[in-house]
Amino acid sequence: MAGDSTPMLLSGNHAVAWGVRLARPHVIPVYPITPQTPILEKITEFHSAGEITAEVIAPESEHSAMSACITASLTGSRVFTATSSQGLLLMHELLHYAAGARAPIVMVNVNRTVASPWAFWPDQTDSLSQRDTGWVQLYTESPQESIDTVIQAFRIAEEIGMPVMVNHDAFYVSHAMESVEVPSQACVNDFLPEYSIPNMLDPDRGQSFGAPVDQATYNRVRREMGEALNNAFTACDSAHSAWMELTGRNYGVIEEYRTDGAELVLVTLGSMAGTAREAVDALREQGHSVGLVKVRLFRPFPNDQVIEALKGIANVIVLDRNYSPGLGGILHQEIKAALYGLQDGPKVHGLLAGVGGVNVTPAKIQELVLRYADNDPVVASIWVE
Amino acid sequence: MRYIEYKDEGVFKSGHFACAGCIESLSIRIIVNAVGTDAVAVVPPSCGAIICGGYPNSSLSIPTFHTTLEAAAASASGVKRSLVARGKPDTTVLCLAGDGGTYDIGFQALSSAVERNEDILYICFDNEGYMNTGGQKSSSTPLQAVTGSTPAGKLTPKKNIVEILAAHNIPYVATASAGHAEDFVRKVEKAKNIRGTKVLIVLIPCLAGWGVADNAGIKVTRLAVDSGVFPLYEVEDGVKYTLNHTKKSMPVNEYLSQQKRYKHLSEQDIAEIQSGIDKEWARLEKRTQASVD
């Protein structure tokens, strides 16, 4: 049966490697970086055992890894890579290039602090600072969600012809182990069809790709790219419902948790959502009407879904494990922008909680909720450690 | 004068954007026709990228991917591995890069591709500087040459990239010139039939950047070879050296005096350049002799 799965004790990174194995990519250019490396090592272990048959390229940098991803993708191959932090930043130029070239690459980024100073802790500034590159961005909170999302990412990327980045937090997700339902190959084959995007660089086509263009052509190409990216909403919906049918696991572009009748809703990304969920339960038990919205799809930004979830709520607290100097929490700014102009919209508080990997416990979140619920919000995000 | 016949399958079209008289267009024509139509080209920003043309036109009938300046060898690796994965391992993957994209910003990616022995044919059109941005120095710019960023002449010599590539034990690296077209075609055909990474360094006198007369491209590249400034040679597997043009038949000033970038040289400067060339030539002869022995 397609729905068969095997429970395995896996870290988030090894869950990703299993997802990649099941997705059957053709080319995997990849470069090591902490804390992504277990993804690379598990993939090369599968490869040396013949369980992944892709061409694996181990170049000298993430820049070259992403360069090879783009051309391999355009040459008619399903392509995967993984990186983190400085590696993602080194790729920055090519992230724009990949989206502009409409290469449906899937990449996992392990969210880690960016230097200087050098550090290795969970922090989402690395990927959030790539938000203008044209990649679909998804954030996951557990190894199970990571394997499921990686498999979904290939389908979404290939359906819309745009690259997809799946982000999970350093250590909290990348190295924490849990029992993961690993779907059967038959299940993934049902969900993810054979790669069918033609070789754009086929000598029989004889077409150039990426040559200099005039202003009007550039303008048109960027508009078309934006339209393609926005197709991610329907592609995500279709992937989520097909996955739900096959596995029973349900995802949306956002997830609402106990928001019914809530007066205050927490909004966050990634592993912080798991902690916030516990805080919500504890606060509910104490009689506070609190809920949670987890933003799973960050690009394209799900404005409509966020408005729908937050309209009529009195207070919203955004928890940002990232920091844009001179601006504040990046999710805070996005949520305010989404809600701007909404009649009787919520008061939006932005809290910089856990930047640099500082631990944020469920008790800490409860305390923050009680402290900020009755305050008037301020424009800037507030440091709360 | 002897007319040289060479294969032309029409892979390179007229109407391209090379400067009038520039022998890079002739060099591209020689290369792509020797390689044939079952090929993909990867081109980083360079004069070559301009010559290949702007959308919706292309002067190459083979598919051409325009990549970033530092990534030509990595991008070519991606094309080749994808073709292998998809059952088309025999298609030739060509890089057409400049010296900035090879000696400087693209060197890291090139070194890694050579270390991995990627099956690509990498061509460097070496005009000894960033000529497409108006003529600034690269690490290929020779000693004493004036460029936009070395207005008093460059204080350090040209990087010996052939030797660096040979130190990678690359299957094949060679120098070539459109002024010696038969040797050039032979080298492209030879390289095409070797599995692994192949690099050809092709000297392209930049008419504007070097201060050379519009009709003197071939003459200057031949003088470069004859004076020993740009020896034509091959290195196989990092050890087997072959000098293809075995005479160094004239003093370097015959070559330097054709170019405005060397107008400021004193006799002592010229003697210093000559001494450097003589040393390099002696070294190459020794290597060649050692390969025979």
Tab-separated table of N, CA, C and O in Angstrom, chain A residues 296-351:
chain	number	residue	atom	x	y	z
A	296	ARG	N	4.517	28.639	8.057
A	296	ARG	CA	5.319	27.562	7.452
A	296	ARG	C	5.903	28.027	6.116
A	296	ARG	O	7.062	27.804	5.811
A	297	LEU	N	5.078	28.693	5.339
A	297	LEU	CA	5.530	29.265	4.055
A	297	LEU	C	5.835	30.744	4.285
A	297	LEU	O	4.935	31.517	4.640
A	298	PHE	N	7.089	31.123	4.114
A	298	PHE	CA	7.459	32.535	4.348
A	298	PHE	C	7.598	33.309	3.036
A	298	PHE	O	7.388	34.512	2.999
A	299	ARG	N	7.994	32.619	1.957
A	299	ARG	CA	8.003	33.234	0.618
A	299	ARG	C	7.410	32.241	-0.360
A	299	ARG	O	7.877	31.105	-0.397
A	300	PRO	N	6.451	32.637	-1.170
A	300	PRO	CA	5.770	33.924	-1.103
A	300	PRO	C	5.045	34.051	0.234
A	300	PRO	O	4.625	33.048	0.795
A	301	PHE	N	4.900	35.289	0.720
A	301	PHE	CA	4.336	35.463	2.056
A	301	PHE	C	2.814	35.296	2.015
A	301	PHE	O	2.143	35.938	1.201
A	302	PRO	N	2.272	34.443	2.908
A	302	PRO	CA	0.836	34.130	2.850
A	302	PRO	C	-0.025	35.221	3.492
A	302	PRO	O	-0.672	34.997	4.526
A	303	ASN	N	-0.050	36.386	2.864
A	303	ASN	CA	-0.799	37.522	3.422
A	303	ASN	C	-2.259	37.167	3.697
A	303	ASN	O	-2.777	37.465	4.781
A	304	ASP	N	-2.924	36.562	2.725
A	304	ASP	CA	-4.364	36.290	2.876
A	304	ASP	C	-4.624	35.363	4.060
A	304	ASP	O	-5.539	35.592	4.857
A	305	GLN	N	-3.808	34.327	4.168
A	305	GLN	CA	-4.002	33.356	5.248
A	305	GLN	C	-3.700	33.982	6.606
A	305	GLN	O	-4.380	33.687	7.598
A	306	VAL	N	-2.701	34.849	6.649
A	306	VAL	CA	-2.348	35.523	7.906
A	306	VAL	C	-3.475	36.469	8.320
A	306	VAL	O	-3.892	36.502	9.486
A	307	ILE	N	-4.006	37.210	7.360
A	307	ILE	CA	-5.114	38.136	7.674
A	307	ILE	C	-6.312	37.349	8.189
A	307	ILE	O	-6.922	37.693	9.209
A	308	GLU	N	-6.622	36.274	7.487
A	308	GLU	CA	-7.770	35.452	7.870
A	308	GLU	C	-7.606	34.925	9.297
A	308	GLU	O	-8.541	34.919	10.085
A	309	ALA	N	-6.380	34.505	9.622
A	309	ALA	CA	-6.137	33.914	10.948
A	309	ALA	C	-6.125	34.965	12.056
A	309	ALA	O	-6.482	34.665	13.195
A	310	LEU	N	-5.717	36.184	11.749
A	310	LEU	CA	-5.479	37.167	12.815
A	310	LEU	C	-6.540	38.261	12.902
A	310	LEU	O	-6.540	39.046	13.854
A	311	LYS	N	-7.441	38.327	11.926
A	311	LYS	CA	-8.449	39.393	12.004
A	311	LYS	C	-9.386	39.109	13.193
A	311	LYS	O	-9.732	37.954	13.457
A	312	GLY	N	-9.708	40.170	13.900
A	312	GLY	CA	-10.575	40.000	15.069
A	312	GLY	C	-9.840	39.613	16.338
A	312	GLY	O	-10.421	39.552	17.416
A	313	ILE	N	-8.547	39.332	16.231
A	313	ILE	CA	-7.736	39.038	17.423
A	313	ILE	C	-7.288	40.370	18.031
A	313	ILE	O	-6.888	41.275	17.302
A	314	ALA	N	-7.341	40.484	19.373
A	314	ALA	CA	-6.987	41.758	20.002
A	314	ALA	C	-5.483	42.009	19.975
A	314	ALA	O	-5.027	43.107	19.650
A	315	ASN	N	-4.728	40.971	20.304
A	315	ASN	CA	-3.287	41.138	20.454
A	315	ASN	C	-2.532	40.041	19.715
A	315	ASN	O	-2.900	38.868	19.804
A	316	VAL	N	-1.485	40.453	19.030
A	316	VAL	CA	-0.600	39.488	18.373
A	316	VAL	C	0.808	39.716	18.903
A	316	VAL	O	1.257	40.865	19.001
A	317	ILE	N	1.459	38.650	19.286
A	317	ILE	CA	2.871	38.750	19.689
A	317	ILE	C	3.706	37.928	18.705
A	317	ILE	O	3.510	36.716	18.576
A	318	VAL	N	4.595	38.610	18.011
A	318	VAL	CA	5.466	37.918	17.060
A	318	VAL	C	6.795	37.618	17.747
A	318	VAL	O	7.418	38.516	18.317
A	319	LEU	N	7.190	36.363	17.715
A	319	LEU	CA	8.470	35.949	18.308
A	319	LEU	C	9.469	35.752	17.177
A	319	LEU	O	9.291	34.887	16.322
A	320	ASP	N	10.513	36.560	17.166
A	320	ASP	CA	11.517	36.502	16.101
A	320	ASP	C	12.835	35.964	16.626
A	320	ASP	O	13.464	36.589	17.482
A	321	ARG	N	13.274	34.826	16.075
A	321	ARG	CA	14.632	34.333	16.373
A	321	ARG	C	15.527	34.754	15.208
A	321	ARG	O	16.071	33.926	14.451
A	322	ASN	N	15.614	36.036	14.997
A	322	ASN	CA	16.414	36.609	13.908
A	322	ASN	C	16.456	38.090	14.182
A	322	ASN	O	15.647	38.603	14.966
A	323	TYR	N	17.359	38.781	13.544
A	323	TYR	CA	17.460	40.219	13.803
A	323	TYR	C	17.988	40.925	12.568
A	323	TYR	O	19.052	40.602	12.055
A	324	SER	N	17.205	41.896	12.100
A	324	SER	CA	17.639	42.755	11.010
A	324	SER	C	18.039	44.093	11.622
A	324	SER	O	17.171	44.887	12.000
A	325	PRO	N	19.339	44.354	11.772
A	325	PRO	CA	19.783	45.583	12.454
A	325	PRO	C	19.209	46.821	11.761
A	325	PRO	O	19.220	46.907	10.533
A	326	GLY	N	18.689	47.726	12.559
A	326	GLY	CA	18.096	48.931	11.998
A	326	GLY	C	16.627	48.760	11.673
A	326	GLY	O	15.943	49.719	11.278
A	327	LEU	N	16.110	47.529	11.822
A	327	LEU	CA	14.701	47.282	11.543
A	327	LEU	C	14.078	46.502	12.703
A	327	LEU	O	13.093	46.941	13.297
A	328	GLY	N	14.651	45.353	13.044
A	328	GLY	CA	14.114	44.551	14.137
A	328	GLY	C	13.888	43.122	13.702
A	328	GLY	O	14.671	42.575	12.936
A	329	GLY	N	12.790	42.544	14.200
A	329	GLY	CA	12.465	41.163	13.827
A	329	GLY	C	11.848	41.149	12.438
A	329	GLY	O	10.950	41.930	12.127
A	330	ILE	N	12.326	40.241	11.610
A	330	ILE	CA	11.884	40.244	10.211
A	330	ILE	C	10.437	39.753	10.097
A	330	ILE	O	9.628	40.336	9.368
A	331	LEU	N	10.073	38.738	10.859
A	331	LEU	CA	8.687	38.254	10.809
A	331	LEU	C	7.731	39.321	11.366
A	331	LEU	O	6.626	39.510	10.851
A	332	HIS	N	8.180	40.033	12.398
A	332	HIS	CA	7.394	41.141	12.957
A	332	HIS	C	7.020	42.143	11.861
A	332	HIS	O	5.854	42.548	11.727
A	333	GLN	N	8.021	42.515	11.060
A	333	GLN	CA	7.765	43.489	9.988
A	333	GLN	C	6.809	42.920	8.935
A	333	GLN	O	5.931	43.621	8.426
A	334	GLU	N	6.973	41.660	8.626
A	334	GLU	CA	6.124	41.036	7.603
A	334	GLU	C	4.672	40.948	8.084
A	334	GLU	O	3.737	41.173	7.302
A	335	ILE	N	4.506	40.602	9.362
A	335	ILE	CA	3.147	40.470	9.898
A	335	ILE	C	2.469	41.849	9.932
A	335	ILE	O	1.298	41.995	9.552
A	336	LYS	N	3.217	42.862	10.359
A	336	LYS	CA	2.639	44.220	10.371
A	336	LYS	C	2.243	44.645	8.960
A	336	LYS	O	1.175	45.224	8.744
A	337	ALA	N	3.102	44.337	7.996
A	337	ALA	CA	2.802	44.717	6.610
A	337	ALA	C	1.556	43.989	6.115
A	337	ALA	O	0.708	44.576	5.431
A	338	ALA	N	1.423	42.705	6.485
A	338	ALA	CA	0.261	41.926	6.031
A	338	ALA	C	-1.026	42.502	6.613
A	338	ALA	O	-2.071	42.520	5.954
A	339	LEU	N	-0.946	42.996	7.864
A	339	LEU	CA	-2.162	43.455	8.557
A	339	LEU	C	-2.443	44.937	8.335
A	339	LEU	O	-3.489	45.442	8.760
A	340	TYR	N	-1.542	45.622	7.669
A	340	TYR	CA	-1.685	47.066	7.498
A	340	TYR	C	-2.983	47.405	6.761
A	340	TYR	O	-3.306	46.800	5.738
A	341	GLY	N	-3.706	48.363	7.310
A	341	GLY	CA	-4.938	48.806	6.662
A	341	GLY	C	-6.155	47.975	7.030
A	341	GLY	O	-7.276	48.301	6.635
A	342	LEU	N	-5.950	46.904	7.794
A	342	LEU	CA	-7.080	46.057	8.201
A	342	LEU	C	-7.899	46.819	9.246
A	342	LEU	O	-7.351	47.341	10.215
A	343	GLN	N	-9.231	46.868	9.023
A	343	GLN	CA	-10.112	47.560	9.982
A	343	GLN	C	-10.061	46.849	11.333
A	343	GLN	O	-10.213	45.623	11.390
A	344	ASP	N	-9.856	47.598	12.411
A	344	ASP	CA	-9.782	47.027	13.757
A	344	ASP	C	-8.807	45.851	13.827
A	344	ASP	O	-9.086	44.823	14.457
A	345	GLY	N	-7.697	46.031	13.158
A	345	GLY	CA	-6.674	44.981	13.179
A	345	GLY	C	-6.076	44.831	14.568
A	345	GLY	O	-6.249	45.691	15.436
A	346	PRO	N	-5.386	43.726	14.794
A	346	PRO	CA	-4.802	43.488	16.114
A	346	PRO	C	-3.665	44.447	16.443
A	346	PRO	O	-3.069	45.042	15.545
A	347	LYS	N	-3.414	44.592	17.734
A	347	LYS	CA	-2.192	45.263	18.181
A	347	LYS	C	-1.063	44.256	18.004
A	347	LYS	O	-1.171	43.111	18.439
A	348	VAL	N	0.011	44.692	17.327
A	348	VAL	CA	1.093	43.747	17.018
A	348	VAL	C	2.348	44.100	17.820
A	348	VAL	O	2.896	45.190	17.677
A	349	HIS	N	2.752	43.169	18.669
A	349	HIS	CA	3.978	43.323	19.454
A	349	HIS	C	5.060	42.462	18.819
A	349	HIS	O	4.818	41.293	18.518
A	350	GLY	N	6.239	43.041	18.668
A	350	GLY	CA	7.344	42.251	18.116
A	350	GLY	C	8.409	42.022	19.166
A	350	GLY	O	8.956	42.979	19.719
A	351	LEU	N	8.683	40.760	19.455
A	351	LEU	CA	9.675	40.438	20.483
A	351	LEU	C	10.841	39.674	19.869
A	351	LEU	O	10.645	38.674	19.171
